[in-house]
Amino acid sequence: MSAKLMEYFNRQPRIGVLGTASKDGIVDVAVMGSLQMIDEKTITAAFARGRTFANLQENPNAVYMIMNQGSEILDWKGIRVYLRMREYVTSGPQLE
């Protein structure tokens, strides 16, 4: 991912929606503001132990849609970023 994408991804304020699916194909979307791109290959997020996290454990593929509000609806801009969870942590220094 490029530096330009990283800048757009981390811009605030923004509206972000994360789409996931279970291993059986049951889909879920969640409004998420915690996702941050910390380098061109790494995104971090904080999840409760809900449906989104459960889906990612079963099926690591997801899509994050970021929207930035314009003055009118036709002025809104957005991008989709396709993601794949490679690892997760539930304790340790990364969470402190």
Short mmCIF file of C-alpha atoms in Angstrom, two decimals, residues 37-82:
data_model
loop_
_atom_site.label_atom_id
_atom_site.label_comp_id
_atom_site.label_asym_id
_atom_site.label_seq_id
_atom_site.Cartn_x
_atom_site.Cartn_y
_atom_site.Cartn_z
CA MET A 37 -2.52 1.96 9.08
CA ILE A 38 0.83 1.99 10.88
CA ASP A 39 2.95 1.20 7.82
CA GLU A 40 2.32 0.33 4.19
CA LYS A 41 1.60 -3.33 5.00
CA THR A 42 0.09 -3.23 8.49
CA ILE A 43 -3.29 -2.18 9.83
CA THR A 44 -4.14 -2.33 13.52
CA ALA A 45 -7.60 -2.45 15.05
CA ALA A 46 -9.26 -2.91 18.41
CA PHE A 47 -12.20 -5.31 18.53
CA ALA A 48 -14.62 -6.41 21.20
CA ARG A 49 -15.26 -10.15 21.23
CA GLY A 50 -18.25 -9.76 18.94
CA ARG A 51 -19.33 -10.92 15.52
CA THR A 52 -16.68 -8.99 13.56
CA PHE A 53 -13.77 -10.52 15.50
CA ALA A 54 -15.35 -13.99 15.36
CA ASN A 55 -15.77 -13.68 11.59
CA LEU A 56 -12.14 -12.65 11.13
CA GLN A 57 -10.99 -15.67 13.13
CA GLU A 58 -13.03 -17.96 10.84
CA ASN A 59 -12.40 -16.10 7.59
CA PRO A 60 -9.51 -13.61 7.54
CA ASN A 61 -10.74 -11.71 4.46
CA ALA A 62 -12.43 -8.35 4.92
CA VAL A 63 -13.07 -5.05 3.20
CA TYR A 64 -12.83 -1.61 4.82
CA MET A 65 -14.74 1.21 3.16
CA ILE A 66 -13.63 4.72 4.12
CA MET A 67 -15.84 7.72 3.40
CA ASN A 68 -15.03 11.40 3.71
CA GLN A 69 -17.96 13.77 3.82
CA GLY A 70 -18.39 16.43 1.18
CA SER A 71 -20.54 19.54 1.31
CA GLU A 72 -23.27 17.64 -0.59
CA ILE A 73 -23.86 13.91 -1.03
CA LEU A 74 -22.38 13.90 -4.55
CA ASP A 75 -19.20 15.47 -3.15
CA TRP A 76 -18.49 12.57 -0.78
CA LYS A 77 -15.32 10.62 -1.57
CA GLY A 78 -14.41 7.11 -0.58
CA ILE A 79 -12.21 4.09 -1.12
CA ARG A 80 -12.37 0.35 -0.46
CA VAL A 81 -9.36 -1.43 0.98
CA TYR A 82 -9.34 -5.23 0.77
#
